[in-house]
Short mmCIF file of C-alpha atoms and ligand atoms in Angstrom, two decimals:
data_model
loop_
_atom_site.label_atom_id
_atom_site.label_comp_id
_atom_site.label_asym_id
_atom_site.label_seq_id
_atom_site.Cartn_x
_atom_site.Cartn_y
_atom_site.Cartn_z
CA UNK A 5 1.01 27.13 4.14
CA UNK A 6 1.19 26.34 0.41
CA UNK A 7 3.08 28.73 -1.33
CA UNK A 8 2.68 28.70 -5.35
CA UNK A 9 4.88 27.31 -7.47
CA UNK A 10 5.41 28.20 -11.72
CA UNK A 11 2.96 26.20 -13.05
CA UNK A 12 5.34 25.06 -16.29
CA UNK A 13 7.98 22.06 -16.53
CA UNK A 14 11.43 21.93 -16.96
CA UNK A 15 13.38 19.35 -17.91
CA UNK A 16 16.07 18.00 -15.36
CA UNK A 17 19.98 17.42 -15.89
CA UNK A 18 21.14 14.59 -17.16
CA UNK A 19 23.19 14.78 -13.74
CA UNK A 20 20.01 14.84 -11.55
CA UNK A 21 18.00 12.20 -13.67
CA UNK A 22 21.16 10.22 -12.97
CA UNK A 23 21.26 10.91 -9.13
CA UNK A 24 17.21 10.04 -9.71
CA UNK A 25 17.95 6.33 -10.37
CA UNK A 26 20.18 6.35 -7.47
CA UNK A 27 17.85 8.08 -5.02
CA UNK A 28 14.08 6.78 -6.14
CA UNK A 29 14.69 4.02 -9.26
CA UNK A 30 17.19 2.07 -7.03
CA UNK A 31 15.98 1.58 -4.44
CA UNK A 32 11.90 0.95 -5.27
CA UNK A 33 13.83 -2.41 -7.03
CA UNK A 34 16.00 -2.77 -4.47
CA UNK A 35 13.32 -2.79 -1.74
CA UNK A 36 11.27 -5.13 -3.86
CA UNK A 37 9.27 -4.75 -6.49
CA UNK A 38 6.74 -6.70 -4.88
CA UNK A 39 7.90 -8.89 -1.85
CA UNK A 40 9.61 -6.45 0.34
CA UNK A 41 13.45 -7.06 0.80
CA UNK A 42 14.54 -7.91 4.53
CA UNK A 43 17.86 -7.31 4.15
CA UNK A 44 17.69 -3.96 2.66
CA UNK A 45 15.01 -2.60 4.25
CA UNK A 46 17.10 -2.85 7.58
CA UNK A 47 19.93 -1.27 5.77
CA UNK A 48 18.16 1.48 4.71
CA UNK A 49 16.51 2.33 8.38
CA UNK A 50 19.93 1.62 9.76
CA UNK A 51 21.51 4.82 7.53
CA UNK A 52 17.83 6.82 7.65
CA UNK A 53 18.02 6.11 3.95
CA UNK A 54 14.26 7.50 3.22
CA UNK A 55 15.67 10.89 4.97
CA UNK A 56 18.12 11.04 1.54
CA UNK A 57 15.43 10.32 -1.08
CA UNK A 58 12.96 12.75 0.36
CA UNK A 59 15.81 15.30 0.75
CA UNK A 60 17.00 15.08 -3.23
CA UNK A 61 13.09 15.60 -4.31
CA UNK A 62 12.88 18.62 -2.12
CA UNK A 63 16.31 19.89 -3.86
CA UNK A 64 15.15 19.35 -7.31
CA UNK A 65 11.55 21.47 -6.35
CA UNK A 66 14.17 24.14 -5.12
CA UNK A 67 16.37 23.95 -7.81
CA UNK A 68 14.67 24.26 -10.75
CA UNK A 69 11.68 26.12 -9.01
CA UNK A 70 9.21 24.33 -10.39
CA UNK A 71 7.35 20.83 -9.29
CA UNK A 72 6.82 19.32 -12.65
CA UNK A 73 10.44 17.95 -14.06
CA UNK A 74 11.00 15.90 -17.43
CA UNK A 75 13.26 13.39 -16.57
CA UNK A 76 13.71 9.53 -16.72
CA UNK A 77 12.44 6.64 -15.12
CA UNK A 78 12.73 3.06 -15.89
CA UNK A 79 12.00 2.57 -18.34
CA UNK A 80 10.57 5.69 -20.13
CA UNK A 81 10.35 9.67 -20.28
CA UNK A 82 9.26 10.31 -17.55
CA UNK A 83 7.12 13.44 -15.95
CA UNK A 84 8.01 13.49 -12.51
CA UNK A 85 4.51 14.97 -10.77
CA UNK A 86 5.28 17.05 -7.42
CA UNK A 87 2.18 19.76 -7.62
CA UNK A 88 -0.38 18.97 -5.63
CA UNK A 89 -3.09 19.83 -7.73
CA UNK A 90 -1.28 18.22 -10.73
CA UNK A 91 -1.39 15.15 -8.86
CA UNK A 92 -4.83 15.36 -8.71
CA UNK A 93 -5.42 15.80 -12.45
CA UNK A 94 -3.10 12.82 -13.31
CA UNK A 95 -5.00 10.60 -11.01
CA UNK A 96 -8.27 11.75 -12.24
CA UNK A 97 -7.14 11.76 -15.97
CA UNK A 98 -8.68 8.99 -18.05
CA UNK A 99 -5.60 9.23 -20.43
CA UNK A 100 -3.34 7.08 -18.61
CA UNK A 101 -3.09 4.16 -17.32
CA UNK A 102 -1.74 2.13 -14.34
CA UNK A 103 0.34 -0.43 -16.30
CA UNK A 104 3.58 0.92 -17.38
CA UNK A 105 6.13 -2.07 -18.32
CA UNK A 106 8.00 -2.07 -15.31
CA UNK A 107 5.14 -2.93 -12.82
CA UNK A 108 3.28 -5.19 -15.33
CA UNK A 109 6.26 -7.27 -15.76
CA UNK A 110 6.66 -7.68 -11.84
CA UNK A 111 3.40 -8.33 -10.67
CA UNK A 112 2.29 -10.39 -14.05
CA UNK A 113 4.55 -12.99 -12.93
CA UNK A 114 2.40 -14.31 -10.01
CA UNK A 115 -1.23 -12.22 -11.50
CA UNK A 116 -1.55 -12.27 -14.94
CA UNK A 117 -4.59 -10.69 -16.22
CA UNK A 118 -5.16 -8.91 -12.97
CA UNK A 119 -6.91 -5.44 -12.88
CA UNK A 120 -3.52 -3.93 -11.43
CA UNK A 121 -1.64 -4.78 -14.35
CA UNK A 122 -4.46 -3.99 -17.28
CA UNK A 123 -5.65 -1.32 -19.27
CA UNK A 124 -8.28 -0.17 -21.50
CA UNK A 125 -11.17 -2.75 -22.69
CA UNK A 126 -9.40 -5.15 -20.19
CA UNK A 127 -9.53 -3.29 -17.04
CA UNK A 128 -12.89 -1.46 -18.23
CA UNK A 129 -13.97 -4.98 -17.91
CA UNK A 130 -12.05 -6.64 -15.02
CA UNK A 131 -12.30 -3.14 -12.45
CA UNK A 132 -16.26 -3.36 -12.28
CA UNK A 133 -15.25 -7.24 -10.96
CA UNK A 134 -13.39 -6.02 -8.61
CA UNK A 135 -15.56 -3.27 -7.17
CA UNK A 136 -18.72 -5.73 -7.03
CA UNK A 137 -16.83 -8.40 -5.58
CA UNK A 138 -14.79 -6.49 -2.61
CA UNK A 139 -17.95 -4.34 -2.12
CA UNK A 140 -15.76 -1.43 -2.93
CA UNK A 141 -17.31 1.81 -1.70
CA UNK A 142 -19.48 0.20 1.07
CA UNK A 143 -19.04 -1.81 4.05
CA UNK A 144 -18.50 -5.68 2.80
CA UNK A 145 -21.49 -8.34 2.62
CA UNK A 146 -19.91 -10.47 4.33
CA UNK A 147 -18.65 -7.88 6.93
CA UNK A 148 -20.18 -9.92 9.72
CA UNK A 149 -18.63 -13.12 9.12
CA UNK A 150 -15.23 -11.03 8.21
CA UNK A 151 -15.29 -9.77 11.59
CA UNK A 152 -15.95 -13.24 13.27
CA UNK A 153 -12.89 -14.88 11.60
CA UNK A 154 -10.53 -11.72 13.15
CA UNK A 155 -12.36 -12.04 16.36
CA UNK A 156 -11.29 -16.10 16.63
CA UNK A 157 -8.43 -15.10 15.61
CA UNK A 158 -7.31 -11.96 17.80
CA UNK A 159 -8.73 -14.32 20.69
CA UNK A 160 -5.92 -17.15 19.85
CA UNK A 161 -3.07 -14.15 20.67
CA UNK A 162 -1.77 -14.59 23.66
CA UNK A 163 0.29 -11.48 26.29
CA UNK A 164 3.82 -11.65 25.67
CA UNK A 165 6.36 -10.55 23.16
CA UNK A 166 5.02 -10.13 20.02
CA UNK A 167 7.17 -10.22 16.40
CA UNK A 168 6.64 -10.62 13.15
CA UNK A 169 6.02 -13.80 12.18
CA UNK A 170 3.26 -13.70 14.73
CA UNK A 171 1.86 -11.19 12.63
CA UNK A 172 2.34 -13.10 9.41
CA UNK A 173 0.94 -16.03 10.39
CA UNK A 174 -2.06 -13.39 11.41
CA UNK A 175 -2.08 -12.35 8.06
CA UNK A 176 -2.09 -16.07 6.62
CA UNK A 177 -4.76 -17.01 8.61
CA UNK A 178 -7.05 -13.89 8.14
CA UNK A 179 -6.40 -13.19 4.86
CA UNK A 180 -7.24 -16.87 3.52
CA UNK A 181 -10.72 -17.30 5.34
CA UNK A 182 -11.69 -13.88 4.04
CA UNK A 183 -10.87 -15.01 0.74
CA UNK A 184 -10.80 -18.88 0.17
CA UNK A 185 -13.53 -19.52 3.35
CA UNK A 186 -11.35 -21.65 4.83
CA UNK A 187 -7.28 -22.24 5.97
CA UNK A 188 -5.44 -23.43 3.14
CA UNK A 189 -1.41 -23.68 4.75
CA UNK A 190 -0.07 -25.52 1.37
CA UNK A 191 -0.81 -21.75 -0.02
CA UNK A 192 1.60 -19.89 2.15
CA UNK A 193 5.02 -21.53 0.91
CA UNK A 194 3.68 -21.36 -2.76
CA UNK A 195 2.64 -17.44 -2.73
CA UNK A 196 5.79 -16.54 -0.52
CA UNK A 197 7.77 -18.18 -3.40
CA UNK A 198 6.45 -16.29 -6.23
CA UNK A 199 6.31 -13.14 -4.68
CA UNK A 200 10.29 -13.39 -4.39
CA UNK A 201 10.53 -14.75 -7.95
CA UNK A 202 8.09 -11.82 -9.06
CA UNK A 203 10.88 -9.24 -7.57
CA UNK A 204 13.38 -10.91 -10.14
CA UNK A 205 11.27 -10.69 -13.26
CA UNK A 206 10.36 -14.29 -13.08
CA UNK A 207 8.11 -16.69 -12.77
CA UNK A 208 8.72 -20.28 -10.52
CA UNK A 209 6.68 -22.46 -13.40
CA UNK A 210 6.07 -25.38 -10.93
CA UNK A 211 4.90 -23.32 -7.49
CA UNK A 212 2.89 -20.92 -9.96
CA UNK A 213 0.63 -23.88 -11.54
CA UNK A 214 0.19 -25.42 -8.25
CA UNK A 215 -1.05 -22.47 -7.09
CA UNK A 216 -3.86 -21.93 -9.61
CA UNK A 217 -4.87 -25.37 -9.78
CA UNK A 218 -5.61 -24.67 -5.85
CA UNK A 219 -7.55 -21.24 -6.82
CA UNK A 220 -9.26 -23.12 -9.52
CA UNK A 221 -10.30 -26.07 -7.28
CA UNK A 222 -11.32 -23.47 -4.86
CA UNK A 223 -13.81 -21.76 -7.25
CA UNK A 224 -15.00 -24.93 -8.42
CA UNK A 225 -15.81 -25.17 -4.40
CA UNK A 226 -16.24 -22.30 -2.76
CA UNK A 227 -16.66 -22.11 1.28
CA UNK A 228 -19.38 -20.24 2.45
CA UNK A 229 -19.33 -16.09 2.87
CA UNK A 230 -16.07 -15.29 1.10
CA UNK A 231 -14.77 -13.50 -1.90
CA UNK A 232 -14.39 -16.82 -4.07
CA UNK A 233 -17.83 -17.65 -3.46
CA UNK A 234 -18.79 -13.69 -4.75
CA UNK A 235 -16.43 -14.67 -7.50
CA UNK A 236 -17.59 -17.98 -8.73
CA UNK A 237 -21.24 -16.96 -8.66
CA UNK A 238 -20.66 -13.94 -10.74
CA UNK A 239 -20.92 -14.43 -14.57
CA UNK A 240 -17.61 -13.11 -15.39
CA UNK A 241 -16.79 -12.01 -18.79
CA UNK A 242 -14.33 -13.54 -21.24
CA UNK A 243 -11.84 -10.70 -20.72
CA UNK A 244 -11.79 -11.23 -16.77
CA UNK A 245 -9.38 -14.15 -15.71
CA UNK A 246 -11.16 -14.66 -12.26
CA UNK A 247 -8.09 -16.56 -10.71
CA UNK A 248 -5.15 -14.40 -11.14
CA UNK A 249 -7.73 -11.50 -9.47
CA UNK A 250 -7.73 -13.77 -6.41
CA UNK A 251 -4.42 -14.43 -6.57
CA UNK A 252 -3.78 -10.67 -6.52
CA UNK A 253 -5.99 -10.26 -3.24
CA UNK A 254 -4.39 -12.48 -1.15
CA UNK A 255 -1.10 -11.27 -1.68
CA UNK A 256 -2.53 -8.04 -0.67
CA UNK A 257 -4.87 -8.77 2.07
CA UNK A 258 -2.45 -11.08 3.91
CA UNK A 259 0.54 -8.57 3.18
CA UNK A 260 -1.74 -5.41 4.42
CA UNK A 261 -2.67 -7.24 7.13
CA UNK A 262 1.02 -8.69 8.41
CA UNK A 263 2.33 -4.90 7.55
CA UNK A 264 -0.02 -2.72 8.78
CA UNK A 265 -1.29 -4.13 12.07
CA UNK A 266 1.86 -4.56 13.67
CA UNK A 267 2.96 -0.87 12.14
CA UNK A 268 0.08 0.55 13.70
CA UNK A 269 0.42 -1.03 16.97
CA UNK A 270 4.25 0.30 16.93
CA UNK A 271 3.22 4.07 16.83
CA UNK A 272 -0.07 3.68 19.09
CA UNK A 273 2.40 1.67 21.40
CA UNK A 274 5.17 5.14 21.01
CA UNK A 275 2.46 7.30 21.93
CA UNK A 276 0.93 6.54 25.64
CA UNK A 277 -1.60 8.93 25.46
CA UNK A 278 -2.82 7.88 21.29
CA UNK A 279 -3.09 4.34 23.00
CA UNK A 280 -5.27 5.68 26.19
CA UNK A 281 -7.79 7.18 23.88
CA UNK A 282 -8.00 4.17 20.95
CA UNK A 283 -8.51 1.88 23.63
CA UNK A 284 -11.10 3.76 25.76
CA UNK A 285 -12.71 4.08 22.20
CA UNK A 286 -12.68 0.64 21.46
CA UNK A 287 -13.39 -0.02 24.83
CA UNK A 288 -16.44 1.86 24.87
CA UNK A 289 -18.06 -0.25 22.92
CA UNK A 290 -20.93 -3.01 24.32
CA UNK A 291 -19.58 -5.57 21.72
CA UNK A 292 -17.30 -5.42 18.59
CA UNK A 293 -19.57 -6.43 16.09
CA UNK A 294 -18.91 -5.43 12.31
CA UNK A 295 -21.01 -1.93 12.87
CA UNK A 296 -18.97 -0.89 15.73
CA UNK A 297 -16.19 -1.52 14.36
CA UNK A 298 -16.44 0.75 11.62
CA UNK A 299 -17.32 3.30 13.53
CA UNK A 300 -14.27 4.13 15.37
CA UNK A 301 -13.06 7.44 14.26
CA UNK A 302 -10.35 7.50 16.19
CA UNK A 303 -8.82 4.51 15.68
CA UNK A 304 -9.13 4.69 11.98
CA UNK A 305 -7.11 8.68 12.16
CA UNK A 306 -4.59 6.22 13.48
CA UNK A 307 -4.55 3.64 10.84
CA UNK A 308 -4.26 6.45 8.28
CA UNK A 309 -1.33 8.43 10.03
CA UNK A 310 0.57 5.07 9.88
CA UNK A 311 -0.10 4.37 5.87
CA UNK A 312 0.90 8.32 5.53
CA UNK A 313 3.73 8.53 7.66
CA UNK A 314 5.12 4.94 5.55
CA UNK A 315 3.30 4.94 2.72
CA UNK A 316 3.16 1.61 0.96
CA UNK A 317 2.85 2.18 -2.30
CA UNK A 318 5.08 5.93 -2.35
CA UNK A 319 5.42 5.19 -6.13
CA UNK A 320 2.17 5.60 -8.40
CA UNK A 321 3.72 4.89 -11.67
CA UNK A 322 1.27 5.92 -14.58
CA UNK A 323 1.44 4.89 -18.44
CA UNK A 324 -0.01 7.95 -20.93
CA UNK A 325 -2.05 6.10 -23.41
CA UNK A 326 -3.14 8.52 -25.64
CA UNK A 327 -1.12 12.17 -26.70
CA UNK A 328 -2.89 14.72 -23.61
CA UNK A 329 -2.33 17.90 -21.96
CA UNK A 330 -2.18 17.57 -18.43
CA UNK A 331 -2.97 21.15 -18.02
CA UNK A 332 -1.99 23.67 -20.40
CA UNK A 333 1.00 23.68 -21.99
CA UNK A 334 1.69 20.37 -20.10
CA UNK A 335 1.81 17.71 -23.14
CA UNK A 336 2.65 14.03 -22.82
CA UNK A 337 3.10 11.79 -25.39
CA UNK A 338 1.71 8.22 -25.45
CA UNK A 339 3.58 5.62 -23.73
CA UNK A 340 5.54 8.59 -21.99
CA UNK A 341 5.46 8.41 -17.92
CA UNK A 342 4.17 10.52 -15.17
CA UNK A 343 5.54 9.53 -11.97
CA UNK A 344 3.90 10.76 -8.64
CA UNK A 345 5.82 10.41 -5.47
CA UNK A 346 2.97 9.83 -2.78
CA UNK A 347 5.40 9.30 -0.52
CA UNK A 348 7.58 12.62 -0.62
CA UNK A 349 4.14 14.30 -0.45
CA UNK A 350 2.94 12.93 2.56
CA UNK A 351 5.71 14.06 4.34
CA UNK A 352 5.93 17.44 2.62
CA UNK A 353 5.80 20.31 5.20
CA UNK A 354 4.60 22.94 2.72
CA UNK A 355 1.24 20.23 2.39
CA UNK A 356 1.11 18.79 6.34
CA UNK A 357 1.36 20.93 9.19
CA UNK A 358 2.60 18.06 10.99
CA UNK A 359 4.27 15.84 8.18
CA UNK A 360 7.09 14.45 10.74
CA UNK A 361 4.98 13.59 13.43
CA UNK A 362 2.08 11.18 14.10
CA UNK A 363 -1.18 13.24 14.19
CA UNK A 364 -4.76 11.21 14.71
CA UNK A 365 -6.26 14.05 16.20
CA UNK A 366 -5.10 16.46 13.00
CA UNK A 367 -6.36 13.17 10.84
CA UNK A 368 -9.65 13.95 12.20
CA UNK A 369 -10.12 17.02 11.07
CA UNK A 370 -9.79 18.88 7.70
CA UNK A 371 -6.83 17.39 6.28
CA UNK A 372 -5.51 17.55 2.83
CA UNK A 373 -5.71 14.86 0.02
CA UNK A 374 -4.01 11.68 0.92
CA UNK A 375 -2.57 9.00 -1.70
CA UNK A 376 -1.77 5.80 0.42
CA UNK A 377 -4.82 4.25 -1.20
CA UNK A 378 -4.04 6.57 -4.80
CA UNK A 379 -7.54 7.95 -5.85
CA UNK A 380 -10.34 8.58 -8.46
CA UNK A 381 -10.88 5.90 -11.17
CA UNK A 382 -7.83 3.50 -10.79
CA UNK A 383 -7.32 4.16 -6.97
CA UNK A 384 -7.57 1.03 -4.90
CA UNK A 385 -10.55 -1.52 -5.03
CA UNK A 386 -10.26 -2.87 -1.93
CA UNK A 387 -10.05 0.16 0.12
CA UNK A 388 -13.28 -0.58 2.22
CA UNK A 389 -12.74 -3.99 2.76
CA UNK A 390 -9.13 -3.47 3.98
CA UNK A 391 -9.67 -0.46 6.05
CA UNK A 392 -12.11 -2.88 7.75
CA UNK A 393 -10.22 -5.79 8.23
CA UNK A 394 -7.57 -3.73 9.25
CA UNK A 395 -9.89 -1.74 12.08
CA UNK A 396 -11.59 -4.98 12.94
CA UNK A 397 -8.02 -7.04 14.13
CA UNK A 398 -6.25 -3.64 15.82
CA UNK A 399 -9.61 -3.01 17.93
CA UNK A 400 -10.15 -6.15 18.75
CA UNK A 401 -6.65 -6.15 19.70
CA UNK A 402 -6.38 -3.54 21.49
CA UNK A 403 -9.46 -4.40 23.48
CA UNK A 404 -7.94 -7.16 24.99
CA UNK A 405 -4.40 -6.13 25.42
CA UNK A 406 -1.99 -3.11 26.14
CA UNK A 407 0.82 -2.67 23.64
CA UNK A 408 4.42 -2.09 24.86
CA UNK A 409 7.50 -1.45 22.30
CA UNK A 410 9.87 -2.84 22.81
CA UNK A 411 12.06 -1.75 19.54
CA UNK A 412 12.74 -1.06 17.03
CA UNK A 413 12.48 2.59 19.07
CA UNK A 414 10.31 5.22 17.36
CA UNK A 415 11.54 9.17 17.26
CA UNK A 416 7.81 10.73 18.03
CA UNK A 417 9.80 13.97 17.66
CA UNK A 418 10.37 13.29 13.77
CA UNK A 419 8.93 10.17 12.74
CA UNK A 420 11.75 8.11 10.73
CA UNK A 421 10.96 7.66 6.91
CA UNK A 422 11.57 4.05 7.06
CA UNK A 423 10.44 1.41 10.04
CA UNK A 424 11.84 -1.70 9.74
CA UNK A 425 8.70 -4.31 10.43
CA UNK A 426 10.29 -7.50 10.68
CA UNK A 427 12.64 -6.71 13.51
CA UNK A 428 9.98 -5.35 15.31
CA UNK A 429 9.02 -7.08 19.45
CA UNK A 430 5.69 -5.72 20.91
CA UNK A 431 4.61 -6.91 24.46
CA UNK A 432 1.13 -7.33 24.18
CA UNK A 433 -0.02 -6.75 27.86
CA UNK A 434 -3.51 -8.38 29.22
CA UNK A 435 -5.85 -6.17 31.73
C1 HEM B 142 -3.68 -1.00 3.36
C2 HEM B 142 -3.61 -1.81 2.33
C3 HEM B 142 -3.64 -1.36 0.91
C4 HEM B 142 -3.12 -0.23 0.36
C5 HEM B 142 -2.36 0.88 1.06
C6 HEM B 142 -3.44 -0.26 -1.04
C7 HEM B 142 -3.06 0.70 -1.96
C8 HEM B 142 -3.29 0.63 -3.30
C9 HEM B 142 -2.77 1.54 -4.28
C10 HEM B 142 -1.85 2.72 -3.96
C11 HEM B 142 -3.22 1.15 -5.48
C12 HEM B 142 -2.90 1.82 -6.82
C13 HEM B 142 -1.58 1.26 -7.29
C14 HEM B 142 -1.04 1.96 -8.48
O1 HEM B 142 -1.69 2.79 -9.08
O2 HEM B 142 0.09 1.65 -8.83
C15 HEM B 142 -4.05 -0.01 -5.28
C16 HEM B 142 -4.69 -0.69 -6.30
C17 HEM B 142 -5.49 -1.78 -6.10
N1 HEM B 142 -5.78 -2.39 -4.89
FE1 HEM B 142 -5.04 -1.85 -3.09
N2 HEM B 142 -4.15 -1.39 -1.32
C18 HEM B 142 -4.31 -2.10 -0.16
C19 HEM B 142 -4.94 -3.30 0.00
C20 HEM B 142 -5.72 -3.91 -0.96
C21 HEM B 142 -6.47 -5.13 -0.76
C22 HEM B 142 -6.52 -5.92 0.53
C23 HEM B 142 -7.09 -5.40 -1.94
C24 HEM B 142 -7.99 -6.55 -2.31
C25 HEM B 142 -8.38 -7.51 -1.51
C26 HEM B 142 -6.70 -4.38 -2.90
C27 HEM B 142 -7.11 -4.32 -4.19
C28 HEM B 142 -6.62 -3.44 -5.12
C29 HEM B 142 -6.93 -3.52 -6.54
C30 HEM B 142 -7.82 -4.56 -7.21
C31 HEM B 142 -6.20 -2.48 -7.15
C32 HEM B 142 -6.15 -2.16 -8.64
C33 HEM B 142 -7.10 -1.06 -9.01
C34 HEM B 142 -7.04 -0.70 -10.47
O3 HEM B 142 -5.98 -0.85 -11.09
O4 HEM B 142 -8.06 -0.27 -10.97
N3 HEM B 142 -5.87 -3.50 -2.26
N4 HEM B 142 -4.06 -0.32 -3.95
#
């Protein structure tokens, strides 16, 4: 299916790194850089807007023949990556780094000193942390008690019309007793906050040192089975801020969580005969307990077509920190750029066979490289422990109930770039 492409660069126009800003720059900080942006995001379905971005890559790849393009990006020289196997080899390469100003600035506002935003000696220090603290790789210590806090929660849902803030609150709820060990509500205002700040460059001073006083007080005291607990009892070194690391995973797990469950749901809901299988799958099972639940293949096929179909993070923005040759005659120059577009590749036909449509069953089976979760050495930490929360609440969800959508409607013919989350109305149907 892959035909081969010259394996050199060119350099685009100053025309089309112009039309760039306006068709990938502007609207990644439009959307949010790290809250997502209501407003726009139902603009943007409304006019198919992710049809237009995806279209103007595929031009450039057709215009100047080749899928490796010097251009600009904010706010640096940029190598805009499009080759498959380049991609590879920039996420594998131990020459960059995944800290380039733009994204440090945004998400240092709420996380200083996280792993996301660090490099070098730091992150050589504050990634192991991570890993040994989210169990990356492996299913999570605490998977048990993880799975009892979605199962009390899954069993306060009731049948009826489901939106989003149902979902959020989900996430809230979830999200802090996997983390903190307990429900901290005070939290939600003060993170939502910040997270909108963070989109603006800024910081809210007051919310922001309420907030770690609370993550502080909460390591001084952990609750019992949960990641502050892991956290406090590990020794961790002088270059690993342990607080702004927990301050990064509950932005994530409660965001994941509020995001991809009711995403999921949408296109299992769109496609009667996806939901007959996942639920005689989950079904199946004598009891949800934390092994069973990671062992629904099917289900999980489904969670993955969702994050490839809208792919979260479509924009894995990489900083070169020392002069390297990506392949030969490929050179970048420190501090240059490499941008890779996850998100026009998992919907590239020449790469998927299917890459309009939703396609467990082809998830299943050999499948190329995916990038929802990036890969190799900076790709994400808490992959494992996601993809099981995540599993955990739609199983136990969809052992109880029936999902009906109720809109926004979903093309199955030619799945829409964009799906707007927050004006979404499932009807959650009992048995
Ligand atoms: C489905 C939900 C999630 C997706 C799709 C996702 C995806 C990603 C991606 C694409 C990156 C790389 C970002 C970049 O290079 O710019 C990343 C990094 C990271 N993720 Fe996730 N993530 C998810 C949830 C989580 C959760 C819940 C946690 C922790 C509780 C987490 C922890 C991390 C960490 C610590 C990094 C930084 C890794 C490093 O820089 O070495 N992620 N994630």
């Amino acid at each position: 299916m892959l035909e081969a492409m010259p394996l050199g660069t060119r350099r685009a126009s100053w025309w089309d790194t112009l039309r760039l800003q306006l068709f990938v720059s502007l609207p990644v900080v439009l959307a949010g850089l790290v809250a997502p942006t209501r407003w726009y995001l139902a603009w943007r379905c409304r006019h198919d807007a992710g049809r237009a971005t995806m279209r103007f890559l595929a031009s450039l790849r057709e215009k100047y023949g080749c899928e490796l393009l010097w251009t600009w990006f904010p706010l640096r020289r940029t190598l805009l990556v499009l080759a498959p196997e380049a991609i590879e080899a920039v996420l594998a390469s131990k020459d960059n780094a995944g800290d380039p100003a733009i994204k440090k600035r945004a998400l240092s506002r709420f996380a200083p000193g996280s792993v996301i935003v660090s490099s070098g000696g730091e992150w050589e220090e504050r990634r192991p942390f991570n890993e040994a603290v989210l169990d990356f790789g492996t299913l999570h210590r605490h998977h048990e008690a993880f799975g009892a806090v979605v199962a009390r929660e899954v069993g306060q849902v009731v049948a009826g019309e489901l939106r989003f803030p149902q979902f959020q609150a989900l996430g809230q709820r979830i999200s802090q007793q996997v983390i903190l060990g307990a429900l901290r509500p005070d939290m939600n205002a003060q993170l939502a906050c910040l997270l909108a700040r963070s989109n603006l460059l800024l910081r809210d001073r007051k919310r922001f040192a309420a907030l770690y006083r609370e993550l502080e007080g909460a390591l001084s005291e952990p609750g019992a089975e949960c990641l502050v607990a892991d956290a406090a009892a590990r020794d961790a070194p002088a270059a690993v801020p342990v607080a702004p690391q927990i301050a990064f995973w509950m932005f994530v797990l409660k965001d994941a969580i509020e995001l991809h469950v009711p995403r999921t749901l949408a296109l299992i809901a769109a496609h009667p005969e996806v939901q007959r299988r996942a639920r005689d799958e989950v079904r199946g099972k004598a009891a949800l307990t934390a092994k069973a639940v990671s062992a629904l293949p099917y289900l999980d096929a489904c969670l993955r077509e969702q994050l490839r179909l809208w792919t979260p993070v479509p924009l894995l923005l990489r900083r070169a920190t020392t002069t390297f040759d990506l392949r030969e005659g490929v050179r970048v120059a420190r501090e240059q750029q490499i941008l890779v577009h996850a998100g026009f590749y998992h919907r590239d036909p020449r790469v998927f066979a299917q890459a309009d449509r939703f396609a467990p069953d082809a998830a299943m089976g050999t499948f190329p490289a995916t990038y929802f979760f990036s890969a190799h050495r900076q790709g994400c930490a808490g992959r494992s422990l996601v993809t099981f929360v995540l599993t955990a609440t739609l199983a136990m969800l969809l052992a109880r109930f029936r999902f009906e959508l109720q809109g926004p409607a979903i093309d199955t013919a030619r799945i829409a770039y964009l799906y707007d989350h927050f004006a979404l109305t499932l009807r959650a149907v009992g048995d």
